[in-house]
Amino acid sequence: MPRRERNKFVKRGQVIEILIEDYAFGGKGIGRIRNEHGEFVVFVPNTLPGQLVKAQIKKTSKKYAECKLFEVLKSSDDEIDSPYQDIPGAPYIKLPIEKQHEYKKQSTLELFKRIGKVTDIEDKFDEFINSPNTFHYRNKMEYGFSAIGYNHELKTDVDEFTLGFKKRGTWWCGDNLNNDSGLFDGQLENNLKNIRAYCQNTGLAPWHAPKKEGFFRYFVVRKSYKTNMLLFNLVTTSYDLPKFSLNKFAEYLTELFGDRVAGFLHTINDEIGDRTIATSGSIKLIYGEDKIVEELLGLNFEISMKSFFQTNPKSAEKLYSKVVEYVLEKQESVDNSVVLDLFCGTGTIGQIIANKANNTKIVGVDIVASAIEDAKENAKRNNIEGLKFYAADVGKFLSEHPEYKNKIETIVLDPARAGIAPKTLNKIINLNAERLVYVSCNPATQARDTEQLMLAGYQIKKISLVDQFPHTAHIETVVLFEK
């Protein structure tokens, strides 16, 4: 067997300092190593052109290497001062929003050219839709407890009680959130250090990731923009639970946030895996209500701790409005007909279409049974008729319902990050619908699916980009395909 040729530029595990020169889709900065052997490309996530960074080589090939970011040693000239605490979940908070939009648009359209083979994608571009709130736009945050912290002066791990986020590039090390991060609720985040102190004063231990032991695990908060109410969930192990008063903690939360507290839940999670809600654990209401209500485009949605709901509701309204605009562009093919809403989640898009169209039947399908239960409840609450929801795998559902073939003119698709499985996409193509409105939170998989759709006779008519998550690399796309 021939010996694998050694990479002449880098080796796995090596820590390098590199200047970021370009930006690629998904928030990957591009650096280049130049030596007597030539030029070699290095990708570092969550970095910007102009930054000097310290990173570790994780994967190498002949042409390029993938890295893990350790720290930014020198800022880019494009960056500005931010009044918020720096967190891993907002790597671009110091970059002016216009510049963020420029990078997102350019790198997304490039994907459709390269992966989707759409050479004239610029001609199909409709609009870039900004998030109405650039800051404090999220309606949910998960803060983790950790027994290992990080000393930024000494640049080393230390034993300490922390509550915040994982230190960038680590799985074992927490970093305290002491102030507003600019993403969630200012009052809540400025009080997180007080909540941490309260928990620390009980003498009970925070979770120690390497040892897989401890009491405090997560503090999860959901917020309603309609009512400004907060719903809390404290996640702990069952070990030492008798020593902690859940009722006193609920009282403490109402001292801090007054009548903003909608409810407080407690979750037991004894699993060693790093998930907030365990498959085997229990969730119990300790105080108040177990749900909050949010409004989207005039419709009300009840949200529990486990419900899936758009994280940036104000921007989601803009996203859904664009989807509905594309769906209703040919109103005559929607009125008095059936629209399939595949990968429908909690059925929001279908409800909005049914609310705006005439005598339209919506058939929503999603594999997550709890999402379908929420969809049915929400439709009932909003008094919307003509909706049918099925908890099923989309591919399987289409095989079992041949009656939709050649009968459907419009299909809405909103799959998960992985895109649509090729076999399922073939079944969708075989329905022979006139138009597809494809919503995606991962344009890379959408661009891949675009190639298959174009081979089947569909063309992109329009594409819009929606900035659901300012200060991150994420972007949502809405594409209208027509036969």
Short mmCIF file of C-alpha atoms in Angstrom, two decimals:
data_model
loop_
_atom_site.label_atom_id
_atom_site.label_comp_id
_atom_site.label_asym_id
_atom_site.label_seq_id
_atom_site.Cartn_x
_atom_site.Cartn_y
_atom_site.Cartn_z
CA MET A 1 0.00 0.00 0.00
CA PRO A 2 1.56 3.36 -0.99
CA ARG A 3 2.53 5.63 1.89
CA ARG A 4 0.27 8.65 2.30
CA GLU A 5 2.10 11.75 1.18
CA ARG A 6 2.89 14.12 4.06
CA ASN A 7 1.27 17.56 3.83
CA LYS A 8 4.06 20.05 3.06
CA PHE A 9 2.24 22.97 4.69
CA VAL A 10 0.57 21.84 7.94
CA LYS A 11 -0.09 18.79 10.07
CA ARG A 12 -3.14 17.79 12.11
CA GLY A 13 -3.20 19.19 15.64
CA GLN A 14 -0.75 21.98 14.78
CA VAL A 15 -1.57 25.43 16.21
CA ILE A 16 -0.99 28.27 13.75
CA GLU A 17 -1.31 32.04 13.59
CA ILE A 18 -2.81 33.16 10.30
CA LEU A 19 -4.16 36.32 8.64
CA ILE A 20 -7.69 35.94 7.26
CA GLU A 21 -7.86 37.28 3.69
CA ASP A 22 -11.29 36.27 2.32
CA TYR A 23 -14.77 35.12 3.40
CA ALA A 24 -16.53 31.89 2.33
CA PHE A 25 -20.14 30.82 2.93
CA GLY A 26 -21.12 29.80 6.47
CA GLY A 27 -18.78 32.20 8.25
CA LYS A 28 -15.56 30.56 7.18
CA GLY A 29 -12.62 32.89 6.90
CA ILE A 30 -9.97 31.99 4.33
CA GLY A 31 -6.28 32.23 5.17
CA ARG A 32 -3.35 31.27 2.94
CA ILE A 33 -0.01 29.70 3.83
CA ARG A 34 2.74 30.48 1.33
CA ASN A 35 6.13 28.76 1.31
CA GLU A 36 8.66 27.24 -1.12
CA HIS A 37 6.09 24.53 -1.99
CA GLY A 38 3.50 27.09 -3.16
CA GLU A 39 0.23 28.32 -1.68
CA PHE A 40 -2.16 26.43 0.62
CA VAL A 41 -5.68 27.41 1.74
CA VAL A 42 -6.84 27.24 5.37
CA PHE A 43 -10.50 27.66 6.48
CA VAL A 44 -11.21 29.08 9.95
CA PRO A 45 -14.87 29.34 11.05
CA ASN A 46 -16.31 32.53 12.59
CA THR A 47 -13.54 34.78 11.35
CA LEU A 48 -13.36 37.86 9.13
CA PRO A 49 -11.05 39.25 6.46
CA GLY A 50 -8.38 41.37 8.16
CA GLN A 51 -8.26 39.41 11.44
CA LEU A 52 -5.10 37.74 12.68
CA VAL A 53 -6.17 34.55 14.45
CA LYS A 54 -4.79 31.62 16.41
CA ALA A 55 -6.28 28.32 15.23
CA GLN A 56 -5.69 24.59 15.37
CA ILE A 57 -5.58 22.33 12.30
CA LYS A 58 -8.39 19.77 12.58
CA LYS A 59 -8.54 18.22 9.07
CA THR A 60 -6.15 18.33 6.16
CA SER A 61 -6.29 17.36 2.50
CA LYS A 62 -3.96 18.03 -0.43
CA LYS A 63 -5.68 21.30 -1.30
CA TYR A 64 -6.85 22.78 1.98
CA ALA A 65 -7.15 22.43 5.78
CA GLU A 66 -10.05 23.00 8.20
CA CYS A 67 -9.29 24.65 11.53
CA LYS A 68 -10.82 25.32 14.93
CA LEU A 69 -10.64 28.95 16.08
CA PHE A 70 -8.87 29.51 19.41
CA GLU A 71 -8.77 33.28 19.57
CA VAL A 72 -8.66 36.48 17.56
CA LEU A 73 -5.24 38.07 18.12
CA LYS A 74 -5.87 41.22 16.08
CA SER A 75 -9.19 42.70 14.96
CA SER A 76 -10.10 43.53 11.37
CA ASP A 77 -10.09 47.23 10.38
CA ASP A 78 -13.81 46.80 9.57
CA GLU A 79 -14.70 46.03 13.21
CA ILE A 80 -16.19 48.63 15.55
CA ASP A 81 -16.53 48.77 19.36
CA SER A 82 -19.51 46.95 20.84
CA PRO A 83 -21.19 47.75 24.20
CA TYR A 84 -22.08 44.05 24.63
CA GLN A 85 -20.20 41.12 26.15
CA ASP A 86 -18.46 39.06 23.48
CA ILE A 87 -19.92 35.52 23.17
CA PRO A 88 -19.20 32.62 20.79
CA GLY A 89 -22.80 32.78 19.47
CA ALA A 90 -22.27 36.26 17.99
CA PRO A 91 -18.88 36.17 16.24
CA TYR A 92 -19.64 39.18 14.00
CA ILE A 93 -21.20 41.56 16.53
CA LYS A 94 -18.34 44.04 15.98
CA LEU A 95 -18.86 44.09 12.22
CA PRO A 96 -21.27 46.80 10.94
CA ILE A 97 -24.55 45.17 9.89
CA GLU A 98 -24.27 46.43 6.27
CA LYS A 99 -20.93 44.64 5.96
CA GLN A 100 -22.45 41.45 7.42
CA HIS A 101 -25.22 41.61 4.79
CA GLU A 102 -22.69 42.13 2.01
CA TYR A 103 -20.73 38.99 3.04
CA LYS A 104 -23.91 36.91 3.42
CA LYS A 105 -25.37 37.90 0.06
CA GLN A 106 -22.15 37.46 -1.91
CA SER A 107 -21.25 34.07 -0.38
CA THR A 108 -24.82 32.66 -0.69
CA LEU A 109 -25.21 33.58 -4.36
CA GLU A 110 -21.76 32.12 -4.99
CA LEU A 111 -23.03 28.77 -3.60
CA PHE A 112 -25.90 28.65 -6.09
CA LYS A 113 -23.42 29.25 -8.90
CA ARG A 114 -20.91 26.68 -7.72
CA ILE A 115 -23.09 23.89 -6.27
CA GLY A 116 -26.46 24.56 -7.93
CA LYS A 117 -24.97 25.40 -11.36
CA VAL A 118 -27.20 28.51 -11.63
CA THR A 119 -24.93 30.77 -13.66
CA ASP A 120 -27.36 33.71 -13.79
CA ILE A 121 -28.34 33.69 -10.10
CA GLU A 122 -27.84 37.50 -9.80
CA ASP A 123 -30.64 38.01 -12.35
CA LYS A 124 -33.01 35.95 -10.16
CA PHE A 125 -32.17 37.89 -6.99
CA ASP A 126 -35.28 39.52 -5.51
CA GLU A 127 -34.34 41.13 -2.18
CA PHE A 128 -32.25 40.99 1.00
CA ILE A 129 -34.57 41.29 3.99
CA ASN A 130 -33.04 42.71 7.19
CA SER A 131 -34.03 41.60 10.67
CA PRO A 132 -36.29 44.35 12.14
CA ASN A 133 -34.24 44.11 15.36
CA THR A 134 -30.48 43.98 14.91
CA PHE A 135 -29.97 43.46 18.66
CA HIS A 136 -32.02 41.68 21.37
CA TYR A 137 -33.90 39.69 18.74
CA ARG A 138 -33.81 36.14 20.18
CA ASN A 139 -36.75 34.66 22.10
CA LYS A 140 -34.85 31.75 23.67
CA MET A 141 -31.47 31.24 25.33
CA GLU A 142 -29.81 28.23 26.96
CA TYR A 143 -27.16 29.05 29.56
CA GLY A 144 -24.91 26.26 30.80
CA PHE A 145 -23.43 25.72 34.27
CA SER A 146 -19.84 24.49 34.49
CA ALA A 147 -17.34 23.61 37.23
CA ILE A 148 -14.47 24.64 34.94
CA GLY A 149 -14.10 28.29 33.98
CA TYR A 150 -11.57 30.30 31.99
CA ASN A 151 -9.19 32.99 33.21
CA HIS A 152 -8.83 35.45 30.31
CA GLU A 153 -5.77 37.19 31.83
CA LEU A 154 -3.81 33.99 32.44
CA LYS A 155 -5.34 32.31 29.35
CA THR A 156 -5.94 29.06 31.22
CA ASP A 157 -8.73 26.84 32.59
CA VAL A 158 -9.55 27.31 36.28
CA ASP A 159 -11.82 25.55 38.78
CA GLU A 160 -14.77 27.90 39.29
CA PHE A 161 -18.58 27.99 39.32
CA THR A 162 -19.68 29.41 35.95
CA LEU A 163 -23.00 30.19 34.25
CA GLY A 164 -22.96 31.33 30.64
CA PHE A 165 -21.70 29.76 27.43
CA LYS A 166 -18.99 27.28 26.49
CA LYS A 167 -15.63 28.92 25.90
CA ARG A 168 -15.07 29.05 22.13
CA GLY A 169 -13.45 25.86 20.85
CA THR A 170 -13.97 23.82 24.04
CA TRP A 171 -16.58 21.35 25.29
CA TRP A 172 -15.44 21.21 28.94
CA CYS A 173 -14.94 24.86 29.80
CA GLY A 174 -17.60 27.44 30.72
CA ASP A 175 -17.32 31.21 30.40
CA ASN A 176 -19.42 33.45 32.67
CA LEU A 177 -21.93 35.77 31.06
CA ASN A 178 -21.72 38.85 33.28
CA ASN A 179 -23.53 41.36 31.09
CA ASP A 180 -25.95 41.75 28.19
CA SER A 181 -24.75 39.85 25.08
CA GLY A 182 -26.89 41.99 22.76
CA LEU A 183 -28.80 38.95 21.48
CA PHE A 184 -31.46 38.16 24.06
CA ASP A 185 -33.12 40.12 26.90
CA GLY A 186 -30.99 42.86 28.48
CA GLN A 187 -32.64 42.77 31.92
CA LEU A 188 -32.34 38.98 32.10
CA GLU A 189 -28.70 38.83 31.01
CA ASN A 190 -27.59 41.66 33.29
CA ASN A 191 -29.07 39.61 36.17
CA LEU A 192 -27.49 36.30 35.20
CA LYS A 193 -24.51 36.95 37.52
CA ASN A 194 -26.99 37.31 40.44
CA ILE A 195 -28.67 34.01 39.51
CA ARG A 196 -25.22 32.41 39.37
CA ALA A 197 -24.38 33.79 42.84
CA TYR A 198 -27.69 32.48 44.23
CA CYS A 199 -26.97 28.97 42.90
CA GLN A 200 -23.34 29.07 44.06
CA ASN A 201 -24.42 30.07 47.59
CA THR A 202 -26.42 26.84 47.93
CA GLY A 203 -23.10 24.95 48.04
CA LEU A 204 -24.34 22.54 45.35
CA ALA A 205 -21.97 21.79 42.48
CA PRO A 206 -22.26 22.88 38.86
CA TRP A 207 -21.89 20.23 36.12
CA HIS A 208 -18.33 18.98 35.61
CA ALA A 209 -18.24 17.87 31.97
CA PRO A 210 -15.10 15.65 32.05
CA LYS A 211 -16.21 13.90 35.27
CA LYS A 212 -19.90 13.81 34.18
CA GLU A 213 -21.12 14.84 37.62
CA GLY A 214 -22.65 17.80 39.44
CA PHE A 215 -26.10 19.23 40.25
CA PHE A 216 -26.76 22.41 38.21
CA ARG A 217 -26.79 21.82 34.43
CA TYR A 218 -28.72 24.43 32.44
CA PHE A 219 -30.82 27.53 32.84
CA VAL A 220 -33.17 27.93 29.86
CA VAL A 221 -35.29 31.04 29.25
CA ARG A 222 -38.00 31.74 26.67
CA LYS A 223 -39.45 35.19 26.04
CA SER A 224 -42.66 36.41 24.39
CA TYR A 225 -42.32 39.61 22.36
CA LYS A 226 -46.12 39.97 22.41
CA THR A 227 -46.40 40.03 26.23
CA ASN A 228 -42.75 40.59 27.34
CA MET A 229 -43.18 37.57 29.68
CA LEU A 230 -40.38 35.15 30.58
CA LEU A 231 -40.65 31.36 31.01
CA PHE A 232 -37.84 29.70 32.98
CA ASN A 233 -36.55 26.13 33.10
CA LEU A 234 -33.84 25.02 35.53
CA VAL A 235 -32.20 21.74 34.50
CA THR A 236 -30.44 19.74 37.23
CA THR A 237 -29.55 16.15 38.05
CA SER A 238 -31.68 14.31 40.64
CA TYR A 239 -28.60 13.89 42.86
CA ASP A 240 -28.79 16.36 45.80
CA LEU A 241 -32.26 17.57 44.75
CA PRO A 242 -33.67 17.38 48.31
CA LYS A 243 -31.04 19.98 49.34
CA PHE A 244 -32.35 22.59 46.84
CA SER A 245 -35.62 24.47 47.34
CA LEU A 246 -37.30 24.92 43.94
CA ASN A 247 -40.02 27.11 45.51
CA LYS A 248 -37.45 29.49 47.00
CA PHE A 249 -35.71 29.74 43.64
CA ALA A 250 -39.08 30.58 42.01
CA GLU A 251 -39.54 33.33 44.65
CA TYR A 252 -36.07 34.66 43.86
CA LEU A 253 -36.91 34.86 40.12
CA THR A 254 -40.08 36.86 40.92
CA GLU A 255 -37.98 39.19 43.14
CA LEU A 256 -35.70 39.85 40.16
CA PHE A 257 -38.25 40.03 37.33
CA GLY A 258 -41.58 40.74 39.04
CA ASP A 259 -44.67 40.17 36.94
CA ARG A 260 -42.57 39.36 33.86
CA VAL A 261 -42.31 35.78 35.20
CA ALA A 262 -44.86 33.68 33.30
CA GLY A 263 -43.75 30.42 34.89
CA PHE A 264 -40.90 28.33 36.24
CA LEU A 265 -40.28 24.69 35.38
CA HIS A 266 -37.77 22.17 36.68
CA THR A 267 -36.23 19.44 34.54
CA ILE A 268 -34.32 16.41 35.82
CA ASN A 269 -31.58 15.28 33.46
CA ASP A 270 -29.34 12.47 34.74
CA GLU A 271 -28.02 11.55 31.29
CA ILE A 272 -24.33 12.12 30.64
CA GLY A 273 -24.96 13.49 27.12
CA ASP A 274 -24.80 17.24 26.62
CA ARG A 275 -28.50 17.99 26.03
CA THR A 276 -30.81 20.30 27.98
CA ILE A 277 -33.87 18.05 27.89
CA ALA A 278 -33.18 14.38 28.48
CA THR A 279 -35.13 11.66 26.69
CA SER A 280 -35.67 9.88 30.01
CA GLY A 281 -35.93 12.87 32.39
CA SER A 282 -38.99 14.58 33.84
CA ILE A 283 -40.19 18.18 33.46
CA LYS A 284 -42.40 19.64 36.20
CA LEU A 285 -44.18 22.98 36.62
CA ILE A 286 -43.17 24.62 39.91
CA TYR A 287 -44.74 28.08 39.58
CA GLY A 288 -47.09 29.96 37.21
CA GLU A 289 -47.91 28.78 33.70
CA ASP A 290 -46.01 26.27 31.55
CA LYS A 291 -46.57 28.24 28.30
CA ILE A 292 -46.26 31.73 26.84
CA VAL A 293 -48.14 33.19 23.86
CA GLU A 294 -46.44 34.72 20.82
CA GLU A 295 -48.03 36.46 17.86
CA LEU A 296 -47.01 36.11 14.22
CA LEU A 297 -48.80 38.09 11.49
CA GLY A 298 -51.93 38.46 13.62
CA LEU A 299 -52.09 34.76 14.62
CA ASN A 300 -51.45 33.54 18.17
CA PHE A 301 -49.17 30.62 19.02
CA GLU A 302 -48.80 28.96 22.41
CA ILE A 303 -45.19 28.03 23.12
CA SER A 304 -44.11 25.51 25.74
CA MET A 305 -40.52 24.74 26.78
CA LYS A 306 -40.32 21.93 24.23
CA SER A 307 -42.13 23.61 21.29
CA PHE A 308 -40.17 24.48 18.20
CA PHE A 309 -40.73 28.14 17.39
CA GLN A 310 -38.84 30.63 15.24
CA THR A 311 -36.04 32.13 17.36
CA ASN A 312 -36.39 35.63 15.89
CA PRO A 313 -40.18 36.14 15.64
CA LYS A 314 -40.04 39.66 14.17
CA SER A 315 -37.79 38.47 11.36
CA ALA A 316 -39.87 35.28 10.98
CA GLU A 317 -42.85 37.51 10.13
CA LYS A 318 -40.84 38.96 7.26
CA LEU A 319 -39.71 35.48 6.17
CA TYR A 320 -43.28 34.11 6.18
CA SER A 321 -44.60 37.20 4.40
CA LYS A 322 -42.12 36.57 1.59
CA VAL A 323 -43.10 32.86 1.41
CA VAL A 324 -46.80 33.79 1.23
CA GLU A 325 -46.05 36.46 -1.41
CA TYR A 326 -44.37 33.80 -3.59
CA VAL A 327 -47.18 31.29 -2.96
CA LEU A 328 -49.93 33.79 -3.78
CA GLU A 329 -48.15 35.28 -6.80
CA LYS A 330 -50.42 33.02 -8.86
CA GLN A 331 -53.48 33.30 -6.64
CA GLU A 332 -55.64 31.40 -9.15
CA SER A 333 -53.51 28.27 -8.69
CA VAL A 334 -53.96 28.46 -4.90
CA ASP A 335 -57.62 29.46 -4.43
CA ASN A 336 -60.05 26.50 -4.30
CA SER A 337 -57.16 24.03 -4.44
CA VAL A 338 -54.86 21.97 -2.23
CA VAL A 339 -51.43 23.26 -1.19
CA LEU A 340 -48.94 20.77 0.27
CA ASP A 341 -46.88 22.12 3.17
CA LEU A 342 -44.05 19.59 3.55
CA PHE A 343 -41.68 19.59 6.57
CA CYS A 344 -44.33 21.93 8.05
CA GLY A 345 -43.12 22.00 11.69
CA THR A 346 -45.80 23.66 13.82
CA GLY A 347 -47.74 24.57 10.67
CA THR A 348 -47.22 28.34 10.80
CA ILE A 349 -46.75 28.88 7.04
CA GLY A 350 -49.80 26.76 6.17
CA GLN A 351 -51.99 28.67 8.61
CA ILE A 352 -50.93 32.04 7.20
CA ILE A 353 -51.61 30.86 3.62
CA ALA A 354 -55.02 29.47 4.61
CA ASN A 355 -55.78 32.80 6.31
CA LYS A 356 -54.94 34.81 3.18
CA ALA A 357 -56.23 32.57 0.35
CA ASN A 358 -59.79 31.65 -0.64
CA ASN A 359 -61.11 28.17 0.13
CA THR A 360 -57.60 26.68 0.07
CA LYS A 361 -56.99 23.29 1.69
CA ILE A 362 -53.58 22.94 3.34
CA VAL A 363 -52.06 19.50 3.92
CA GLY A 364 -49.14 19.75 6.36
CA VAL A 365 -46.69 16.88 6.94
CA ASP A 366 -43.84 16.63 9.44
CA ILE A 367 -42.06 13.71 11.11
CA VAL A 368 -42.03 15.36 14.57
CA ALA A 369 -45.27 14.26 16.27
CA SER A 370 -45.12 16.94 19.00
CA ALA A 371 -44.81 19.68 16.34
CA ILE A 372 -47.91 18.31 14.58
CA GLU A 373 -49.82 18.33 17.91
CA ASP A 374 -48.84 21.99 18.35
CA ALA A 375 -49.92 22.70 14.75
CA LYS A 376 -53.39 21.24 15.36
CA GLU A 377 -53.76 23.19 18.63
CA ASN A 378 -52.65 26.47 17.02
CA ALA A 379 -55.05 26.04 14.07
CA LYS A 380 -57.91 25.45 16.53
CA ARG A 381 -56.93 28.51 18.59
CA ASN A 382 -56.81 30.71 15.49
CA ASN A 383 -60.11 29.32 14.11
CA ILE A 384 -58.54 28.42 10.78
CA GLU A 385 -60.30 25.74 8.79
CA GLY A 386 -59.22 23.65 5.82
CA LEU A 387 -56.02 22.44 7.49
CA LYS A 388 -55.01 18.79 7.78
CA PHE A 389 -51.81 17.81 9.59
CA TYR A 390 -50.05 14.44 9.44
CA ALA A 391 -47.21 13.23 11.67
CA ALA A 392 -45.22 11.19 9.13
CA ASP A 393 -41.97 10.95 7.22
CA VAL A 394 -42.52 13.08 4.09
CA GLY A 395 -41.14 10.45 1.67
CA LYS A 396 -43.26 7.71 3.21
CA PHE A 397 -46.36 9.94 3.26
CA LEU A 398 -46.03 10.68 -0.47
CA SER A 399 -45.68 6.95 -1.27
CA GLU A 400 -48.87 6.25 0.68
CA HIS A 401 -50.87 9.09 -0.92
CA PRO A 402 -50.65 8.69 -4.72
CA GLU A 403 -53.86 10.75 -5.07
CA TYR A 404 -51.82 13.99 -4.97
CA LYS A 405 -49.92 13.20 -8.19
CA ASN A 406 -50.77 15.70 -10.99
CA LYS A 407 -53.38 17.28 -8.66
CA ILE A 408 -51.18 19.79 -6.82
CA GLU A 409 -50.07 23.09 -8.32
CA THR A 410 -48.15 24.57 -5.37
CA ILE A 411 -45.89 22.93 -2.79
CA VAL A 412 -44.16 24.63 0.14
CA LEU A 413 -40.93 22.99 1.36
CA ASP A 414 -39.17 23.93 4.60
CA PRO A 415 -36.77 21.07 5.44
CA ALA A 416 -34.20 20.82 8.24
CA ARG A 417 -30.54 21.83 7.75
CA ALA A 418 -29.67 18.58 5.96
CA GLY A 419 -31.97 19.50 3.06
CA ILE A 420 -34.21 16.95 1.33
CA ALA A 421 -33.12 13.31 0.94
CA PRO A 422 -32.64 12.56 -2.82
CA LYS A 423 -35.32 9.80 -2.80
CA THR A 424 -37.83 12.12 -1.11
CA LEU A 425 -36.98 14.93 -3.53
CA ASN A 426 -37.69 12.53 -6.43
CA LYS A 427 -41.11 11.77 -4.96
CA ILE A 428 -41.80 15.52 -4.69
CA ILE A 429 -40.70 16.01 -8.31
CA ASN A 430 -43.01 13.15 -9.38
CA LEU A 431 -46.04 15.00 -8.00
CA ASN A 432 -45.55 17.26 -11.03
CA ALA A 433 -46.48 20.51 -9.27
CA GLU A 434 -46.30 23.72 -11.27
CA ARG A 435 -44.53 25.71 -8.53
CA LEU A 436 -42.36 25.02 -5.48
CA VAL A 437 -41.60 27.55 -2.74
CA TYR A 438 -38.50 26.21 -0.98
CA VAL A 439 -37.48 27.78 2.36
CA SER A 440 -34.06 26.85 3.74
CA CYS A 441 -31.90 27.58 6.78
CA ASN A 442 -28.94 26.00 4.95
CA PRO A 443 -28.43 27.37 1.42
CA ALA A 444 -25.62 24.83 0.81
CA THR A 445 -28.04 21.87 0.86
CA GLN A 446 -30.66 23.95 -0.96
CA ALA A 447 -28.16 24.70 -3.74
CA ARG A 448 -27.44 20.94 -3.97
CA ASP A 449 -31.20 20.21 -4.28
CA THR A 450 -31.50 22.99 -6.88
CA GLU A 451 -29.29 21.05 -9.28
CA GLN A 452 -31.62 18.02 -9.04
CA LEU A 453 -34.72 20.22 -9.47
CA MET A 454 -33.26 21.92 -12.55
CA LEU A 455 -32.50 18.55 -14.13
CA ALA A 456 -36.19 17.71 -13.57
CA GLY A 457 -37.33 20.79 -15.48
CA TYR A 458 -37.72 23.39 -12.71
CA GLN A 459 -36.12 26.83 -12.97
CA ILE A 460 -35.44 29.39 -10.25
CA LYS A 461 -37.75 32.32 -10.82
CA LYS A 462 -36.81 34.33 -7.70
CA ILE A 463 -34.58 34.12 -4.65
CA SER A 464 -34.70 36.26 -1.49
CA LEU A 465 -32.40 36.22 1.54
CA VAL A 466 -33.71 36.84 5.07
CA ASP A 467 -31.32 37.77 7.89
CA GLN A 468 -32.87 35.85 10.80
CA PHE A 469 -29.68 35.82 12.89
CA PRO A 470 -27.67 39.08 12.83
CA HIS A 471 -24.03 38.78 14.04
CA THR A 472 -23.83 35.11 13.01
CA ALA A 473 -23.06 33.40 9.69
CA HIS A 474 -26.64 32.07 9.33
CA ILE A 475 -28.96 33.17 6.55
CA GLU A 476 -32.41 31.91 5.45
CA THR A 477 -33.33 31.71 1.79
CA VAL A 478 -36.71 31.61 0.03
CA VAL A 479 -36.62 30.32 -3.54
CA LEU A 480 -39.52 30.18 -6.01
CA PHE A 481 -39.15 27.38 -8.57
CA GLU A 482 -41.41 27.11 -11.61
CA LYS A 483 -41.71 24.44 -14.30
#
